[in-house]
Amino acid sequence: MSNEVYNLIRPTAPRAGIVINSPHSGRDYPDHFVASSDLTLGALRSSEDAYVDELFADAPGLGLPLMAARFPRAFVDLNRGSDELDPALIRGLSGAGVNPRVASGLGVIPRVVAEGRAIRSGKMSLLDARARLARYYWPYHQQLSHLLDQTRSRFGTVLLLDCHSMPSYASGNDRIGYDVVLGDRFGASAAGEYVDMAEAILTDLGLKVGRNTPFAGAHLAQRYGNPVKGQHVIQIEVNRGLYLNEELVTLSEGFIPLRQKLSALMGELIAYMSPDMSLAAE
């Protein structure tokens, strides 16, 4: 299933209660958005979790649904609350109670991309902001919520792997010391057994894994993670330096080996969550 908002690829034979989500890898930049920006397309892409959907593209063949945004994060950020509107970008809003993310320009409609570069000059109307959310933000979340409900109904439990990428340098010359960071909001969005298993699998694959630092999970993990009800979310941040030329936003020779490792992660999680179905499919 594809439209202007998302691509959703369902497996022919679902094998486990796992959903793969890539909300920041969209690379269909609306012409009017690029034309209205003060930045080049290359600069706009600096905020993109580039090709993360391709890193996890083996999911449907393994028996898992894969959902990915088509529009870019710089246009609408699905990992923010709908109320995280930036008064420095949108006319008619009060600055009272704005959280630090929004104040820094990283609201649901971003004001800046990487390195704090402003996307556009001037402000947009609140009407235009709400229309953008109505066209892109809400349809994505509605479909993702429906997909999670369907999966949990079928398998009893659902684990959402919320897939992202992180720059190899946090700021300046400070290199991020992990290949992968798993975020579960310090235990609030997923049962520890699933995070422990994911960490063990990735470590066995030769990757250096961190937990919750520097990324613990944001809106998607908070919104959909409810372990008591059998709905778990783990945010996965993959170091871009492993598979990407970060300056050119092009794939490097590390892409295929990393994709193979992430496919192994999904396969091992399927076996862990649905061992009987995994054996039957072999």
Short mmCIF file of N, CA and C in Angstrom, two decimals, residues 37-208:
data_model
loop_
_atom_site.label_atom_id
_atom_site.label_comp_id
_atom_site.label_asym_id
_atom_site.label_seq_id
_atom_site.Cartn_x
_atom_site.Cartn_y
_atom_site.Cartn_z
N SER A 37 12.10 27.25 0.65
CA SER A 37 13.17 27.17 1.64
C SER A 37 14.36 28.03 1.25
N ASP A 38 15.09 28.48 2.27
CA ASP A 38 16.33 29.22 2.05
C ASP A 38 17.52 28.28 1.88
N LEU A 39 17.29 26.99 2.01
CA LEU A 39 18.36 26.00 1.96
C LEU A 39 18.31 25.19 0.66
N THR A 40 19.44 24.60 0.32
CA THR A 40 19.49 23.69 -0.81
C THR A 40 18.84 22.37 -0.42
N LEU A 41 18.52 21.56 -1.41
CA LEU A 41 17.96 20.25 -1.12
C LEU A 41 18.96 19.42 -0.31
N GLY A 42 20.23 19.54 -0.62
CA GLY A 42 21.24 18.81 0.13
C GLY A 42 21.24 19.18 1.60
N ALA A 43 21.08 20.47 1.88
CA ALA A 43 21.04 20.92 3.28
C ALA A 43 19.77 20.43 3.96
N LEU A 44 18.66 20.45 3.26
CA LEU A 44 17.40 19.95 3.84
C LEU A 44 17.52 18.47 4.19
N ARG A 45 18.27 17.74 3.41
CA ARG A 45 18.40 16.29 3.64
C ARG A 45 19.28 15.96 4.86
N SER A 46 19.93 16.95 5.43
CA SER A 46 20.82 16.68 6.56
C SER A 46 20.06 16.19 7.79
N SER A 47 18.75 16.45 7.85
CA SER A 47 17.95 15.97 8.97
C SER A 47 17.31 14.61 8.71
N GLU A 48 17.49 14.12 7.52
CA GLU A 48 16.84 12.87 7.09
C GLU A 48 17.55 11.66 7.70
N ASP A 49 16.78 10.69 8.15
CA ASP A 49 17.36 9.39 8.51
C ASP A 49 17.50 8.60 7.21
N ALA A 50 18.48 8.99 6.43
CA ALA A 50 18.58 8.56 5.04
C ALA A 50 18.69 7.05 4.90
N TYR A 51 17.79 6.50 4.09
CA TYR A 51 17.80 5.09 3.67
C TYR A 51 17.62 4.09 4.83
N VAL A 52 17.11 4.55 5.95
CA VAL A 52 16.82 3.62 7.03
C VAL A 52 15.76 2.61 6.60
N ASP A 53 14.81 3.04 5.79
CA ASP A 53 13.81 2.10 5.27
C ASP A 53 14.47 1.00 4.44
N GLU A 54 15.54 1.35 3.73
CA GLU A 54 16.26 0.36 2.94
C GLU A 54 17.08 -0.58 3.83
N LEU A 55 17.57 -0.08 4.94
CA LEU A 55 18.31 -0.94 5.87
C LEU A 55 17.41 -2.06 6.41
N PHE A 56 16.13 -1.78 6.58
CA PHE A 56 15.19 -2.75 7.14
C PHE A 56 14.27 -3.35 6.07
N ALA A 57 14.67 -3.22 4.80
CA ALA A 57 13.79 -3.62 3.70
C ALA A 57 13.54 -5.12 3.61
N ASP A 58 14.32 -5.92 4.32
CA ASP A 58 14.09 -7.37 4.31
C ASP A 58 12.92 -7.78 5.20
N ALA A 59 12.36 -6.84 5.95
CA ALA A 59 11.32 -7.16 6.92
C ALA A 59 10.14 -7.93 6.31
N PRO A 60 9.53 -7.46 5.21
CA PRO A 60 8.36 -8.19 4.68
C PRO A 60 8.70 -9.62 4.27
N GLY A 61 9.90 -9.83 3.70
CA GLY A 61 10.30 -11.17 3.32
C GLY A 61 10.50 -12.09 4.52
N LEU A 62 10.80 -11.50 5.65
CA LEU A 62 10.96 -12.27 6.88
C LEU A 62 9.63 -12.54 7.58
N GLY A 63 8.59 -11.82 7.15
CA GLY A 63 7.28 -12.00 7.75
C GLY A 63 6.82 -10.86 8.63
N LEU A 64 7.39 -9.66 8.43
CA LEU A 64 7.04 -8.50 9.26
C LEU A 64 6.59 -7.34 8.38
N PRO A 65 5.58 -6.58 8.81
CA PRO A 65 5.19 -5.39 8.05
C PRO A 65 6.21 -4.27 8.21
N LEU A 66 6.42 -3.53 7.14
CA LEU A 66 7.33 -2.39 7.13
C LEU A 66 6.56 -1.15 6.71
N MET A 67 6.54 -0.14 7.57
CA MET A 67 5.88 1.12 7.28
C MET A 67 6.92 2.23 7.29
N ALA A 68 6.87 3.09 6.27
CA ALA A 68 7.86 4.17 6.16
C ALA A 68 7.21 5.42 5.60
N ALA A 69 7.58 6.56 6.17
CA ALA A 69 7.08 7.84 5.66
C ALA A 69 7.67 8.12 4.30
N ARG A 70 6.90 8.77 3.44
CA ARG A 70 7.41 9.20 2.14
C ARG A 70 7.88 10.66 2.19
N PHE A 71 7.24 11.46 3.00
CA PHE A 71 7.63 12.88 3.10
C PHE A 71 8.78 13.01 4.11
N PRO A 72 9.57 14.08 4.00
CA PRO A 72 10.76 14.20 4.85
C PRO A 72 10.46 14.74 6.24
N ARG A 73 11.37 14.44 7.12
CA ARG A 73 11.29 14.91 8.50
C ARG A 73 11.30 16.43 8.58
N ALA A 74 12.03 17.09 7.67
CA ALA A 74 12.11 18.55 7.68
C ALA A 74 10.76 19.20 7.36
N PHE A 75 9.85 18.41 6.78
CA PHE A 75 8.53 18.92 6.40
C PHE A 75 7.53 18.71 7.53
N VAL A 76 7.47 17.50 8.05
CA VAL A 76 6.65 17.16 9.22
C VAL A 76 7.41 16.09 9.99
N ASP A 77 7.52 16.28 11.31
CA ASP A 77 8.22 15.31 12.15
C ASP A 77 7.21 14.45 12.88
N LEU A 78 7.11 13.20 12.47
CA LEU A 78 6.15 12.27 13.06
C LEU A 78 6.51 11.86 14.48
N ASN A 79 7.73 12.14 14.89
CA ASN A 79 8.17 11.77 16.24
C ASN A 79 8.03 12.94 17.22
N ARG A 80 7.05 13.77 16.95
CA ARG A 80 6.68 14.88 17.83
C ARG A 80 5.16 14.84 18.05
N GLY A 81 4.73 15.42 19.15
CA GLY A 81 3.30 15.53 19.39
C GLY A 81 2.69 16.57 18.47
N SER A 82 1.43 16.39 18.16
CA SER A 82 0.75 17.34 17.26
C SER A 82 0.65 18.73 17.85
N ASP A 83 0.79 18.83 19.18
CA ASP A 83 0.71 20.13 19.84
C ASP A 83 2.07 20.80 19.97
N GLU A 84 3.12 20.15 19.48
CA GLU A 84 4.47 20.74 19.58
C GLU A 84 4.70 21.72 18.42
N LEU A 85 3.93 22.81 18.46
CA LEU A 85 3.97 23.84 17.43
C LEU A 85 4.87 24.98 17.88
N ASP A 86 5.66 25.49 16.95
CA ASP A 86 6.72 26.45 17.26
C ASP A 86 6.23 27.89 17.02
N PRO A 87 6.10 28.69 18.07
CA PRO A 87 5.65 30.07 17.88
C PRO A 87 6.64 30.94 17.12
N ALA A 88 7.90 30.49 17.05
CA ALA A 88 8.89 31.24 16.27
C ALA A 88 8.73 30.98 14.77
N LEU A 89 7.92 29.97 14.41
CA LEU A 89 7.68 29.64 13.01
C LEU A 89 6.24 29.91 12.59
N ILE A 90 5.30 29.77 13.54
CA ILE A 90 3.88 29.81 13.21
C ILE A 90 3.24 31.03 13.86
N ARG A 91 2.61 31.84 13.06
CA ARG A 91 1.97 33.07 13.56
C ARG A 91 0.79 32.75 14.46
N GLY A 92 0.59 33.61 15.45
CA GLY A 92 -0.60 33.51 16.29
C GLY A 92 -0.48 32.58 17.47
N LEU A 93 0.71 32.08 17.75
CA LEU A 93 0.90 31.18 18.88
C LEU A 93 1.63 31.88 20.02
N SER A 94 1.27 31.52 21.23
CA SER A 94 1.97 32.04 22.40
C SER A 94 3.22 31.22 22.65
N GLY A 95 4.25 31.87 23.18
CA GLY A 95 5.49 31.18 23.50
C GLY A 95 5.47 30.53 24.86
N ALA A 96 4.36 30.67 25.59
CA ALA A 96 4.29 30.12 26.94
C ALA A 96 4.24 28.60 26.91
N GLY A 97 5.01 27.98 27.78
CA GLY A 97 4.98 26.54 27.94
C GLY A 97 5.64 25.74 26.84
N VAL A 98 6.41 26.39 25.99
CA VAL A 98 7.09 25.68 24.91
C VAL A 98 8.21 24.82 25.48
N ASN A 99 8.29 23.56 25.07
CA ASN A 99 9.33 22.69 25.60
C ASN A 99 10.67 22.95 24.89
N PRO A 100 11.76 22.45 25.43
CA PRO A 100 13.08 22.75 24.86
C PRO A 100 13.25 22.32 23.42
N ARG A 101 12.63 21.20 23.03
CA ARG A 101 12.75 20.75 21.64
C ARG A 101 12.15 21.77 20.69
N VAL A 102 10.94 22.23 21.02
CA VAL A 102 10.28 23.21 20.17
C VAL A 102 11.05 24.52 20.17
N ALA A 103 11.53 24.93 21.33
CA ALA A 103 12.29 26.17 21.43
C ALA A 103 13.55 26.15 20.58
N SER A 104 14.11 24.95 20.38
CA SER A 104 15.32 24.84 19.56
C SER A 104 15.00 24.72 18.07
N GLY A 105 13.71 24.72 17.74
CA GLY A 105 13.31 24.67 16.33
C GLY A 105 12.93 23.31 15.84
N LEU A 106 12.81 22.34 16.75
CA LEU A 106 12.53 20.96 16.35
C LEU A 106 11.14 20.52 16.80
N GLY A 107 10.15 21.29 16.41
CA GLY A 107 8.77 20.94 16.70
C GLY A 107 8.20 20.00 15.66
N VAL A 108 6.89 19.80 15.69
CA VAL A 108 6.26 18.88 14.76
C VAL A 108 6.38 19.38 13.32
N ILE A 109 6.41 20.68 13.13
CA ILE A 109 6.81 21.28 11.85
C ILE A 109 8.13 22.00 12.13
N PRO A 110 9.25 21.41 11.73
CA PRO A 110 10.55 21.94 12.13
C PRO A 110 10.83 23.33 11.54
N ARG A 111 11.56 24.10 12.33
CA ARG A 111 12.01 25.42 11.88
C ARG A 111 13.45 25.35 11.37
N VAL A 112 14.20 24.35 11.84
CA VAL A 112 15.61 24.22 11.47
C VAL A 112 15.91 22.77 11.09
N VAL A 113 17.02 22.60 10.39
CA VAL A 113 17.58 21.27 10.14
C VAL A 113 18.86 21.14 10.95
N ALA A 114 19.68 20.15 10.62
CA ALA A 114 20.91 19.92 11.37
C ALA A 114 21.77 21.17 11.42
N GLU A 115 22.47 21.29 12.54
CA GLU A 115 23.35 22.44 12.81
C GLU A 115 22.58 23.74 12.95
N GLY A 116 21.28 23.66 13.23
CA GLY A 116 20.49 24.84 13.52
C GLY A 116 20.23 25.74 12.33
N ARG A 117 20.32 25.22 11.11
CA ARG A 117 20.11 26.05 9.92
C ARG A 117 18.61 26.24 9.65
N ALA A 118 18.20 27.49 9.54
CA ALA A 118 16.78 27.81 9.35
C ALA A 118 16.29 27.34 7.99
N ILE A 119 15.13 26.69 7.99
CA ILE A 119 14.57 26.15 6.76
C ILE A 119 14.02 27.25 5.86
N ARG A 120 13.42 28.27 6.47
CA ARG A 120 12.80 29.33 5.69
C ARG A 120 12.87 30.65 6.44
N SER A 121 12.64 31.72 5.73
CA SER A 121 12.53 33.05 6.34
C SER A 121 11.07 33.32 6.65
N GLY A 122 10.84 34.09 7.71
CA GLY A 122 9.47 34.46 8.03
C GLY A 122 8.68 33.33 8.65
N LYS A 123 7.39 33.57 8.81
CA LYS A 123 6.52 32.61 9.48
C LYS A 123 5.44 32.09 8.54
N MET A 124 4.80 31.01 8.97
CA MET A 124 3.66 30.46 8.25
C MET A 124 2.42 30.65 9.12
N SER A 125 1.25 30.55 8.49
CA SER A 125 0.02 30.74 9.24
C SER A 125 -0.33 29.47 10.01
N LEU A 126 -1.09 29.63 11.07
CA LEU A 126 -1.56 28.49 11.85
C LEU A 126 -2.47 27.62 10.99
N LEU A 127 -3.25 28.24 10.10
CA LEU A 127 -4.12 27.49 9.21
C LEU A 127 -3.31 26.56 8.31
N ASP A 128 -2.21 27.08 7.75
CA ASP A 128 -1.36 26.26 6.88
C ASP A 128 -0.69 25.14 7.67
N ALA A 129 -0.29 25.43 8.90
CA ALA A 129 0.34 24.42 9.74
C ALA A 129 -0.63 23.28 10.03
N ARG A 130 -1.84 23.62 10.38
CA ARG A 130 -2.84 22.60 10.68
C ARG A 130 -3.21 21.80 9.43
N ALA A 131 -3.24 22.47 8.28
CA ALA A 131 -3.55 21.77 7.04
C ALA A 131 -2.45 20.76 6.70
N ARG A 132 -1.20 21.11 6.97
CA ARG A 132 -0.09 20.20 6.72
C ARG A 132 -0.19 18.98 7.61
N LEU A 133 -0.53 19.19 8.87
CA LEU A 133 -0.69 18.05 9.79
C LEU A 133 -1.86 17.18 9.37
N ALA A 134 -2.95 17.80 8.94
CA ALA A 134 -4.13 17.03 8.53
C ALA A 134 -3.85 16.16 7.32
N ARG A 135 -2.99 16.62 6.45
CA ARG A 135 -2.71 15.90 5.21
C ARG A 135 -1.65 14.82 5.38
N TYR A 136 -0.71 15.05 6.30
CA TYR A 136 0.44 14.14 6.40
C TYR A 136 0.56 13.46 7.77
N TYR A 137 0.50 14.25 8.83
CA TYR A 137 0.77 13.72 10.17
C TYR A 137 -0.32 12.74 10.62
N TRP A 138 -1.57 13.18 10.57
CA TRP A 138 -2.65 12.35 11.11
C TRP A 138 -2.89 11.07 10.32
N PRO A 139 -2.86 11.09 8.99
CA PRO A 139 -3.03 9.82 8.27
C PRO A 139 -1.95 8.79 8.59
N TYR A 140 -0.71 9.26 8.79
CA TYR A 140 0.36 8.32 9.13
C TYR A 140 0.09 7.68 10.49
N HIS A 141 -0.20 8.50 11.49
CA HIS A 141 -0.42 7.97 12.83
C HIS A 141 -1.66 7.08 12.88
N GLN A 142 -2.68 7.43 12.14
CA GLN A 142 -3.88 6.60 12.13
C GLN A 142 -3.58 5.22 11.56
N GLN A 143 -2.80 5.18 10.48
CA GLN A 143 -2.46 3.89 9.87
C GLN A 143 -1.53 3.09 10.79
N LEU A 144 -0.55 3.73 11.39
CA LEU A 144 0.36 3.03 12.29
C LEU A 144 -0.39 2.47 13.49
N SER A 145 -1.28 3.25 14.06
CA SER A 145 -2.08 2.79 15.20
C SER A 145 -2.92 1.58 14.81
N HIS A 146 -3.52 1.63 13.62
CA HIS A 146 -4.34 0.51 13.13
C HIS A 146 -3.48 -0.73 12.92
N LEU A 147 -2.29 -0.56 12.38
CA LEU A 147 -1.39 -1.68 12.14
C LEU A 147 -0.96 -2.34 13.46
N LEU A 148 -0.69 -1.53 14.46
CA LEU A 148 -0.32 -2.08 15.77
C LEU A 148 -1.49 -2.84 16.39
N ASP A 149 -2.70 -2.27 16.28
CA ASP A 149 -3.88 -2.96 16.83
C ASP A 149 -4.11 -4.30 16.13
N GLN A 150 -3.97 -4.32 14.81
CA GLN A 150 -4.15 -5.55 14.05
C GLN A 150 -3.13 -6.61 14.47
N THR A 151 -1.88 -6.18 14.61
CA THR A 151 -0.81 -7.12 14.94
C THR A 151 -0.97 -7.66 16.35
N ARG A 152 -1.31 -6.79 17.28
CA ARG A 152 -1.51 -7.24 18.67
C ARG A 152 -2.71 -8.17 18.77
N SER A 153 -3.76 -7.90 18.00
CA SER A 153 -4.94 -8.76 18.01
C SER A 153 -4.60 -10.16 17.50
N ARG A 154 -3.73 -10.21 16.50
CA ARG A 154 -3.38 -11.50 15.91
C ARG A 154 -2.43 -12.30 16.79
N PHE A 155 -1.44 -11.63 17.39
CA PHE A 155 -0.38 -12.36 18.11
C PHE A 155 -0.46 -12.22 19.63
N GLY A 156 -1.32 -11.33 20.12
CA GLY A 156 -1.44 -11.15 21.57
C GLY A 156 -0.53 -10.10 22.13
N THR A 157 0.61 -9.92 21.51
CA THR A 157 1.60 -8.91 21.90
C THR A 157 2.17 -8.30 20.63
N VAL A 158 2.53 -7.03 20.70
CA VAL A 158 3.17 -6.39 19.55
C VAL A 158 4.39 -5.62 20.02
N LEU A 159 5.45 -5.72 19.24
CA LEU A 159 6.68 -4.97 19.47
C LEU A 159 6.92 -4.08 18.27
N LEU A 160 6.91 -2.78 18.48
CA LEU A 160 7.20 -1.81 17.43
C LEU A 160 8.69 -1.49 17.49
N LEU A 161 9.40 -1.77 16.40
CA LEU A 161 10.79 -1.32 16.26
C LEU A 161 10.76 -0.02 15.49
N ASP A 162 11.02 1.08 16.20
CA ASP A 162 10.96 2.42 15.63
C ASP A 162 12.37 2.79 15.19
N CYS A 163 12.59 2.80 13.87
CA CYS A 163 13.94 2.79 13.31
C CYS A 163 14.40 4.17 12.85
N HIS A 164 15.57 4.56 13.32
CA HIS A 164 16.14 5.88 13.04
C HIS A 164 17.64 5.75 12.78
N SER A 165 18.25 6.87 12.40
CA SER A 165 19.71 6.92 12.32
C SER A 165 20.20 8.15 13.04
N MET A 166 21.43 8.06 13.52
CA MET A 166 22.03 9.17 14.26
C MET A 166 23.34 9.57 13.59
N PRO A 167 23.68 10.86 13.64
CA PRO A 167 24.97 11.27 13.06
C PRO A 167 26.12 10.64 13.83
N SER A 168 27.23 10.43 13.13
CA SER A 168 28.38 9.80 13.79
C SER A 168 29.04 10.73 14.78
N TYR A 169 28.80 12.04 14.62
CA TYR A 169 29.31 13.02 15.57
C TYR A 169 28.15 13.72 16.25
N ALA A 170 28.16 13.73 17.58
CA ALA A 170 27.09 14.37 18.34
C ALA A 170 27.13 15.88 18.16
N SER A 171 28.29 16.46 18.32
CA SER A 171 28.49 17.90 18.12
C SER A 171 29.98 18.16 18.01
N GLY A 172 30.34 19.05 17.13
CA GLY A 172 31.75 19.36 16.96
C GLY A 172 32.54 18.11 16.60
N ASN A 173 33.56 17.83 17.39
CA ASN A 173 34.41 16.67 17.14
C ASN A 173 34.12 15.52 18.09
N ASP A 174 32.97 15.57 18.79
CA ASP A 174 32.61 14.52 19.73
C ASP A 174 31.93 13.37 18.99
N ARG A 175 32.67 12.30 18.79
CA ARG A 175 32.13 11.14 18.07
C ARG A 175 31.21 10.35 18.99
N ILE A 176 30.06 9.93 18.45
CA ILE A 176 29.17 9.06 19.21
C ILE A 176 29.83 7.69 19.33
N GLY A 177 29.89 7.17 20.52
CA GLY A 177 30.66 5.96 20.78
C GLY A 177 29.92 4.66 20.57
N TYR A 178 28.76 4.70 19.94
CA TYR A 178 27.98 3.48 19.74
C TYR A 178 27.64 3.28 18.27
N ASP A 179 27.52 2.02 17.88
CA ASP A 179 27.02 1.70 16.54
C ASP A 179 25.49 1.76 16.52
N VAL A 180 24.88 1.36 17.62
CA VAL A 180 23.42 1.34 17.74
C VAL A 180 23.05 1.78 19.16
N VAL A 181 22.02 2.59 19.27
CA VAL A 181 21.47 2.95 20.58
C VAL A 181 20.01 2.50 20.62
N LEU A 182 19.68 1.72 21.65
CA LEU A 182 18.32 1.26 21.87
C LEU A 182 17.66 2.13 22.93
N GLY A 183 16.48 2.65 22.61
CA GLY A 183 15.76 3.50 23.56
C GLY A 183 14.42 2.90 23.94
N ASP A 184 14.19 2.81 25.25
CA ASP A 184 12.89 2.32 25.73
C ASP A 184 12.32 3.25 26.80
N ARG A 185 12.77 4.51 26.74
CA ARG A 185 12.33 5.50 27.72
C ARG A 185 12.57 4.98 29.15
N PHE A 186 13.77 4.39 29.31
CA PHE A 186 14.21 3.88 30.61
C PHE A 186 13.20 2.88 31.20
N GLY A 187 12.72 2.01 30.33
CA GLY A 187 11.83 0.95 30.75
C GLY A 187 10.36 1.25 30.62
N ALA A 188 10.00 2.48 30.26
CA ALA A 188 8.57 2.85 30.21
C ALA A 188 7.87 2.38 28.95
N SER A 189 8.60 2.18 27.85
CA SER A 189 7.94 1.87 26.58
C SER A 189 8.05 0.40 26.17
N ALA A 190 8.87 -0.39 26.86
CA ALA A 190 9.03 -1.79 26.47
C ALA A 190 9.47 -2.62 27.66
N ALA A 191 9.05 -3.88 27.67
CA ALA A 191 9.52 -4.80 28.70
C ALA A 191 11.01 -5.05 28.53
N GLY A 192 11.71 -5.16 29.65
CA GLY A 192 13.15 -5.31 29.62
C GLY A 192 13.62 -6.52 28.85
N GLU A 193 12.82 -7.59 28.82
CA GLU A 193 13.26 -8.81 28.14
C GLU A 193 13.48 -8.56 26.65
N TYR A 194 12.66 -7.72 26.04
CA TYR A 194 12.81 -7.46 24.61
C TYR A 194 14.04 -6.60 24.33
N VAL A 195 14.27 -5.62 25.18
CA VAL A 195 15.44 -4.76 25.00
C VAL A 195 16.71 -5.56 25.27
N ASP A 196 16.68 -6.37 26.31
CA ASP A 196 17.84 -7.24 26.60
C ASP A 196 18.15 -8.15 25.42
N MET A 197 17.12 -8.74 24.83
CA MET A 197 17.32 -9.65 23.71
C MET A 197 17.89 -8.91 22.51
N ALA A 198 17.32 -7.74 22.19
CA ALA A 198 17.83 -6.96 21.06
C ALA A 198 19.29 -6.57 21.27
N GLU A 199 19.61 -6.15 22.49
CA GLU A 199 20.99 -5.77 22.78
C GLU A 199 21.93 -6.97 22.64
N ALA A 200 21.52 -8.12 23.13
CA ALA A 200 22.36 -9.32 23.06
C ALA A 200 22.59 -9.74 21.61
N ILE A 201 21.54 -9.69 20.79
CA ILE A 201 21.66 -10.07 19.38
C ILE A 201 22.63 -9.14 18.65
N LEU A 202 22.43 -7.84 18.83
CA LEU A 202 23.28 -6.87 18.15
C LEU A 202 24.73 -6.95 18.61
N THR A 203 24.93 -7.19 19.89
CA THR A 203 26.29 -7.34 20.42
C THR A 203 26.95 -8.57 19.82
N ASP A 204 26.22 -9.66 19.74
CA ASP A 204 26.76 -10.88 19.13
C ASP A 204 27.11 -10.68 17.66
N LEU A 205 26.43 -9.74 17.01
CA LEU A 205 26.72 -9.42 15.61
C LEU A 205 27.91 -8.48 15.45
N GLY A 206 28.53 -8.13 16.58
CA GLY A 206 29.74 -7.32 16.53
C GLY A 206 29.52 -5.83 16.60
N LEU A 207 28.32 -5.40 17.01
CA LEU A 207 28.02 -3.97 17.10
C LEU A 207 28.12 -3.50 18.54
N LYS A 208 28.57 -2.28 18.72
CA LYS A 208 28.64 -1.68 20.05
C LYS A 208 27.30 -1.01 20.35
#
